[in-house]
CSV table of C-alpha atoms in Angstrom, one decimal:
chain,number,residue,atom,x,y,z
F,1,MET,CA,156.0,183.1,21.0
F,2,LEU,CA,156.9,182.8,24.8
F,3,PRO,CA,156.7,184.6,27.4
F,4,PRO,CA,159.3,186.5,29.3
F,5,GLY,CA,161.2,185.0,31.2
F,6,THR,CA,162.0,181.9,29.2
F,7,SER,CA,165.4,180.6,29.8
F,8,ASN,CA,165.6,177.2,28.2
F,9,VAL,CA,164.3,176.6,24.7
F,10,ILE,CA,164.2,172.4,23.3
F,11,ALA,CA,164.0,172.7,19.8
F,12,PHE,CA,163.0,169.6,17.6
F,13,HIS,CA,162.4,168.2,13.6
F,14,VAL,CA,160.1,165.2,13.0
F,15,VAL,CA,161.4,164.6,9.0
F,16,LEU,CA,158.5,162.9,7.5
F,17,GLU,CA,159.1,162.8,4.4
F,18,GLY,CA,163.1,162.2,2.9
F,19,GLU,CA,165.6,163.5,4.7
F,20,CYS,CA,167.0,166.8,6.3
F,21,TRP,CA,170.0,168.0,6.4
F,22,ILE,CA,171.1,169.7,10.6
F,23,ARG,CA,174.0,172.2,11.3
F,24,HIS,CA,174.2,173.5,15.1
F,25,ALA,CA,177.6,174.7,17.1
F,26,ALA,CA,177.2,172.2,18.6
F,27,ARG,CA,177.6,170.2,15.5
F,28,ASP,CA,178.3,170.0,11.9
F,29,TRP,CA,176.0,169.5,8.6
F,30,PHE,CA,174.2,165.6,10.0
F,31,ALA,CA,171.6,164.1,8.1
F,32,VAL,CA,167.9,163.4,9.7
F,33,HIS,CA,166.2,160.7,7.7
F,34,ALA,CA,162.2,159.7,7.4
F,35,GLY,CA,161.6,158.7,11.1
F,36,GLN,CA,163.9,159.9,12.9
F,37,VAL,CA,164.1,163.0,15.5
F,38,ALA,CA,166.2,165.5,16.2
F,39,VAL,CA,166.5,167.2,19.3
F,40,ILE,CA,168.4,170.5,19.9
F,41,SER,CA,168.1,170.6,23.6
F,42,HIS,CA,169.6,174.5,24.6
F,43,GLY,CA,168.2,176.2,21.6
F,44,GLY,CA,170.5,178.3,19.8
F,45,ARG,CA,171.0,179.1,16.2
F,46,HIS,CA,170.2,176.5,13.5
F,47,GLU,CA,169.5,175.5,10.1
F,48,LEU,CA,168.0,173.2,8.2
F,49,GLY,CA,168.2,172.5,4.9
F,50,ASP,CA,168.0,169.7,1.7
F,51,GLN,CA,171.7,169.4,1.4
F,52,PRO,CA,174.3,170.2,3.6
F,53,GLY,CA,176.1,174.2,2.8
F,54,ARG,CA,173.3,175.8,0.8
F,55,PRO,CA,172.3,179.8,1.6
F,56,SER,CA,170.5,179.5,4.5
F,57,LEU,CA,166.9,181.9,4.7
F,58,PRO,CA,165.3,182.9,8.0
F,59,PHE,CA,162.2,181.0,9.3
F,60,GLU,CA,160.3,184.3,9.4
F,61,ALA,CA,161.1,184.8,5.7
F,62,MET,CA,160.0,181.5,4.8
F,63,LEU,CA,156.7,182.8,7.1
F,64,GLY,CA,156.3,185.3,4.0
F,65,GLY,CA,155.2,187.9,6.9
F,66,ARG,CA,152.2,185.4,7.4
F,67,PRO,CA,151.2,184.1,11.1
F,68,LEU,CA,152.7,181.1,12.8
F,69,LEU,CA,149.7,179.1,12.5
F,70,ALA,CA,149.6,179.6,8.8
F,71,ALA,CA,152.6,177.8,8.0
F,72,ARG,CA,152.9,175.2,5.8
F,73,HIS,CA,155.4,172.3,6.3
F,74,LEU,CA,158.7,173.2,5.6
F,75,GLN,CA,159.0,172.2,2.4
F,76,PHE,CA,163.0,171.3,0.6
F,77,ASP,CA,163.2,170.0,-2.9
F,78,THR,CA,165.9,167.7,-3.5
F,79,GLY,CA,165.5,167.3,-7.2
F,80,PRO,CA,163.2,165.6,-9.9
F,81,GLY,CA,160.6,163.9,-7.7
F,82,GLY,CA,162.1,164.8,-4.6
F,83,THR,CA,160.9,166.1,-2.1
F,84,SER,CA,161.7,166.6,2.1
F,85,LYS,CA,158.8,167.4,4.9
F,86,VAL,CA,159.6,168.2,8.2
F,87,LEU,CA,157.2,168.9,11.5
F,88,CYS,CA,159.5,171.4,13.8
F,89,GLY,CA,158.4,171.7,17.1
F,90,PHE,CA,159.3,173.5,20.5
F,91,LEU,CA,159.1,173.5,23.8
F,92,GLY,CA,160.2,176.3,26.4
F,93,CYS,CA,160.8,177.1,30.3
F,94,ASP,CA,162.6,178.7,33.2
F,95,ARG,CA,165.7,176.6,32.9
F,96,ARG,CA,166.1,177.1,36.7
F,97,ALA,CA,163.4,175.0,37.4
F,98,PHE,CA,164.1,172.1,35.0
F,99,GLU,CA,167.5,171.1,36.9
F,100,PRO,CA,168.7,168.6,36.0
F,101,LEU,CA,167.0,167.6,33.7
F,102,CYS,CA,168.0,169.8,31.3
F,103,GLY,CA,171.4,170.3,32.3
F,104,SER,CA,171.7,166.6,31.2
F,105,LEU,CA,170.8,166.6,27.9
F,106,PRO,CA,173.4,166.9,25.1
F,107,PRO,CA,172.9,169.8,22.3
F,108,VAL,CA,172.1,167.8,20.1
F,109,PHE,CA,170.9,164.3,19.7
F,110,GLN,CA,169.1,162.2,17.4
F,111,VAL,CA,167.2,158.9,17.8
F,112,ASP,CA,164.2,156.8,15.5
F,113,LEU,CA,160.9,157.2,16.8
F,114,GLY,CA,160.3,154.0,16.5
F,115,GLU,CA,156.7,151.9,15.5
F,116,ARG,CA,155.1,153.1,18.3
F,117,MET,CA,156.2,156.5,18.2
F,118,GLN,CA,155.2,157.1,14.6
F,119,THR,CA,151.8,156.1,15.3
F,120,LEU,CA,151.2,159.3,17.1
F,121,VAL,CA,152.8,162.1,14.1
F,122,PRO,CA,150.1,161.8,12.0
F,123,TYR,CA,147.8,163.8,14.6
F,124,ALA,CA,150.7,166.2,15.7
F,125,VAL,CA,150.1,166.9,11.5
F,126,ALA,CA,147.0,167.1,11.2
F,127,ASN,CA,147.1,169.7,14.3
F,128,ALA,CA,149.7,171.7,13.9
F,129,LEU,CA,147.8,174.3,11.6
F,130,ASP,CA,144.8,173.9,13.2
F,131,ASP,CA,143.7,177.7,14.4
F,132,SER,CA,139.8,175.8,16.4
F,133,PRO,CA,139.1,176.5,20.3
F,134,GLY,CA,141.3,174.1,21.7
F,135,ALA,CA,144.0,173.8,19.7
F,136,GLU,CA,146.8,175.9,20.5
F,137,GLY,CA,146.8,173.3,24.1
F,138,LEU,CA,146.5,170.2,22.1
F,139,ARG,CA,149.7,172.0,20.0
F,140,GLY,CA,151.4,172.0,22.9
F,141,ARG,CA,150.6,168.8,24.5
F,142,LEU,CA,151.7,167.1,21.4
F,143,ALA,CA,154.6,168.6,21.3
F,144,GLU,CA,155.5,167.3,24.5
F,145,LEU,CA,154.6,163.6,23.9
F,146,LEU,CA,156.8,163.7,21.0
F,147,PHE,CA,159.8,165.1,22.5
F,148,LEU,CA,159.3,162.6,25.9
F,149,GLY,CA,159.1,160.0,23.0
F,150,ALA,CA,162.5,160.9,21.7
F,151,LEU,CA,163.9,161.2,25.4
F,152,ARG,CA,162.3,157.9,26.1
F,153,ILE,CA,163.8,156.5,23.5
F,154,TYR,CA,167.6,158.3,23.6
F,155,LEU,CA,167.4,157.6,27.7
F,156,ARG,CA,167.5,153.7,26.7
F,157,GLU,CA,170.3,154.3,23.7
F,158,LEU,CA,172.3,155.8,26.1
F,159,PRO,CA,176.3,153.2,26.7
F,160,ALA,CA,176.3,151.0,29.5
F,161,ASN,CA,179.0,153.1,31.6
F,162,ALA,CA,177.0,156.7,30.9
F,163,SER,CA,177.0,158.9,33.3
F,164,GLY,CA,174.7,162.4,34.4
F,165,TRP,CA,170.8,162.4,35.4
F,166,LEU,CA,169.2,160.7,32.9
F,167,ALA,CA,172.2,157.3,33.5
F,168,GLY,CA,170.5,157.6,37.2
F,169,VAL,CA,166.7,157.4,35.8
F,170,ARG,CA,168.2,154.2,34.5
F,171,ASP,CA,170.6,152.9,36.8
F,172,PRO,CA,168.6,149.9,38.8
F,173,VAL,CA,169.7,150.5,41.8
F,174,ILE,CA,169.7,154.8,42.5
F,175,GLY,CA,167.0,154.8,39.7
F,176,ARG,CA,164.5,153.4,42.2
F,177,ALA,CA,166.0,156.0,45.3
F,178,MET,CA,165.5,158.4,43.0
F,179,GLN,CA,161.7,157.8,42.5
F,180,ALA,CA,161.1,157.2,45.7
F,181,MET,CA,162.4,160.8,46.4
F,182,HIS,CA,160.5,162.1,43.3
F,183,ALA,CA,157.1,160.9,44.9
F,184,ALA,CA,158.0,162.1,48.3
F,185,PRO,CA,160.8,164.9,48.6
F,186,GLN,CA,159.3,166.7,51.5
F,187,ARG,CA,160.3,163.2,53.4
F,188,HIS,CA,163.0,163.4,55.8
F,189,TRP,CA,165.1,160.4,54.1
F,190,THR,CA,167.6,158.7,55.2
F,191,LEU,CA,170.2,156.7,53.7
F,192,ASP,CA,168.8,153.1,55.1
F,193,GLU,CA,165.0,154.2,53.8
F,194,LEU,CA,166.5,155.1,49.7
F,195,ALA,CA,169.1,151.6,50.3
F,196,ALA,CA,165.4,150.4,51.2
F,197,ALA,CA,163.4,151.4,48.8
F,198,ALA,CA,165.9,150.8,46.1
F,199,ALA,CA,166.2,147.1,47.4
F,200,SER,CA,170.2,147.7,47.7
F,201,SER,CA,172.7,148.2,50.8
F,202,ARG,CA,173.6,151.6,51.8
F,203,SER,CA,176.9,151.5,50.7
F,204,ALA,CA,175.5,150.5,47.2
F,205,VAL,CA,173.7,153.0,46.9
F,206,ALA,CA,175.8,156.3,47.9
F,207,ALA,CA,178.6,154.3,45.9
F,208,ARG,CA,176.2,154.0,43.0
F,209,PHE,CA,175.1,158.2,43.5
F,210,SER,CA,179.3,159.5,43.4
F,211,GLU,CA,179.7,157.1,40.8
F,212,VAL,CA,176.7,158.3,38.3
F,213,LEU,CA,175.3,161.5,39.7
F,214,ASP,CA,178.6,163.0,41.3
F,215,GLU,CA,177.1,164.0,44.1
F,216,SER,CA,175.6,162.3,47.5
F,217,PRO,CA,172.1,160.6,48.1
F,218,MET,CA,171.1,164.1,50.3
F,219,ARG,CA,172.8,166.8,48.0
F,220,TYR,CA,170.4,165.7,45.5
F,221,LEU,CA,167.2,165.4,47.6
F,222,THR,CA,168.0,169.3,48.6
F,223,ARG,CA,168.6,170.0,44.9
F,224,LEU,CA,165.0,168.2,44.1
F,225,ARG,CA,163.1,170.0,47.2
F,226,MET,CA,164.5,173.7,45.9
F,227,ALA,CA,163.4,172.9,42.1
F,228,VAL,CA,159.8,172.0,43.3
F,229,ALA,CA,159.9,174.8,45.7
F,230,ALA,CA,160.7,177.3,42.3
F,231,ARG,CA,158.1,175.5,40.3
F,232,LEU,CA,155.6,175.9,43.8
F,233,LEU,CA,156.6,179.7,43.5
F,234,THR,CA,156.1,180.1,40.0
F,235,ASP,CA,153.1,178.8,39.5
F,236,SER,CA,151.1,178.4,43.0
F,237,HIS,CA,150.1,181.2,45.2
F,238,LYS,CA,150.5,179.5,48.2
F,239,SER,CA,152.3,181.2,51.2
F,240,LEU,CA,156.5,180.8,51.6
F,241,ALA,CA,155.2,178.7,54.5
F,242,ALA,CA,152.9,176.5,52.7
F,243,ILE,CA,156.1,175.8,50.5
F,244,ALA,CA,158.5,175.1,52.9
F,245,GLU,CA,156.5,172.8,54.3
F,246,GLU,CA,155.6,170.9,51.2
F,247,VAL,CA,158.8,170.4,50.4
F,248,GLY,CA,160.3,169.2,54.0
F,249,TYR,CA,161.3,172.2,55.6
F,250,GLU,CA,159.8,172.6,59.0
F,251,SER,CA,161.1,176.1,59.9
F,252,PRO,CA,160.6,178.4,56.9
F,253,ALA,CA,163.7,180.7,57.8
F,254,ALA,CA,165.6,176.7,57.0
F,255,PHE,CA,164.0,176.9,53.9
F,256,GLN,CA,164.8,180.3,52.7
F,257,ARG,CA,168.1,179.5,53.5
F,258,ALA,CA,168.4,176.9,51.6
F,259,PHE,CA,166.6,178.5,48.8
F,260,LYS,CA,168.7,181.5,48.6
F,261,ARG,CA,172.3,179.0,48.7
F,262,GLU,CA,171.0,177.2,45.2
F,263,PHE,CA,169.3,179.6,43.1
F,264,ALA,CA,171.5,182.9,44.7
F,265,MET,CA,168.4,184.7,45.8
F,266,PRO,CA,165.3,184.3,48.5
F,267,PRO,CA,162.3,183.1,47.4
F,268,ALA,CA,160.1,186.0,47.9
F,269,ALA,CA,163.0,187.6,45.2
F,270,TRP,CA,162.1,184.6,42.8
F,271,ARG,CA,158.4,184.8,43.1
F,272,ARG,CA,158.8,188.4,42.3
F,273,ASN,CA,160.6,188.0,39.4
F,274,ALA,CA,158.1,185.5,38.1
F,275,THR,CA,155.1,187.8,39.0
F,276,GLU,CA,157.1,190.9,37.3
F,277,THR,CA,158.4,188.3,33.9
F,278,THR,CA,155.3,186.4,33.9
F,279,PRO,CA,157.3,183.1,33.3
F,280,ARG,CA,156.2,179.9,33.8
F,281,ALA,CA,157.5,176.5,34.9
F,282,GLU,CA,154.9,175.0,32.8
F,283,PRO,CA,157.1,174.2,30.1
F,284,GLN,CA,155.5,176.2,27.0
F,285,ALA,CA,155.2,174.7,23.9
F,286,GLY,CA,153.7,174.1,20.1
F,287,LEU,CA,154.3,172.8,16.5
F,288,VAL,CA,154.8,174.0,13.4
F,289,GLY,CA,153.8,172.5,10.0
């Protein structure tokens, strides 16, 4: 289902009716109720059922040899008159090009979708099994929207003393500095300019980056530039010199040295691998009814 080169798969399960139990290597059986979504951030084997401890059945066997788009809703009989229904989705990407988001996510998390996100679910369900022209692209975007919605809710619910990239995005000081860098990664930012963008002081910005992200603002900027460059190398035909300029390097040689330090290979090798294995930095996504 995913092209070669996909190194990270995010799976999620939206419970439409009843409840679903899930087990993962990082978390023993836990219940997900109607209106909630469970996100498996880093892929890996996991089991779904109507109650904990039941023998599991491989997903391929549930399809019974039918193509994926012909699958019905995952449905569990939970007793007389009881039924659970689940909408499953996935996204896949080359993880190296999507750090630090991937690295900041826990292996498993669950949230209540809330009223606003619930309005999207029936539309996603209606399109999960549609095989008409354009439906595949629409399913991918719906999967991204559902995941992003769950991610935003998870972000809002992080504890006040949380650390990591997502906590940094939410932080009132460094969040603004991060937003400025993401808007213009090619700019030759100084700590004074980042402090001005964050409406704070140099010392406060530096201290918050160290406390929340465990790195300096300039180190964060370098990693951001390399992530942008990795996606450009994969998804565009721009020259190395053009990409170097786009991510803030006047010298292609300096850009190549920085890229090799970050990814342990020069940019030309990265692009060559991308061409040979056809990975795509854009997330691959879908829904299974």
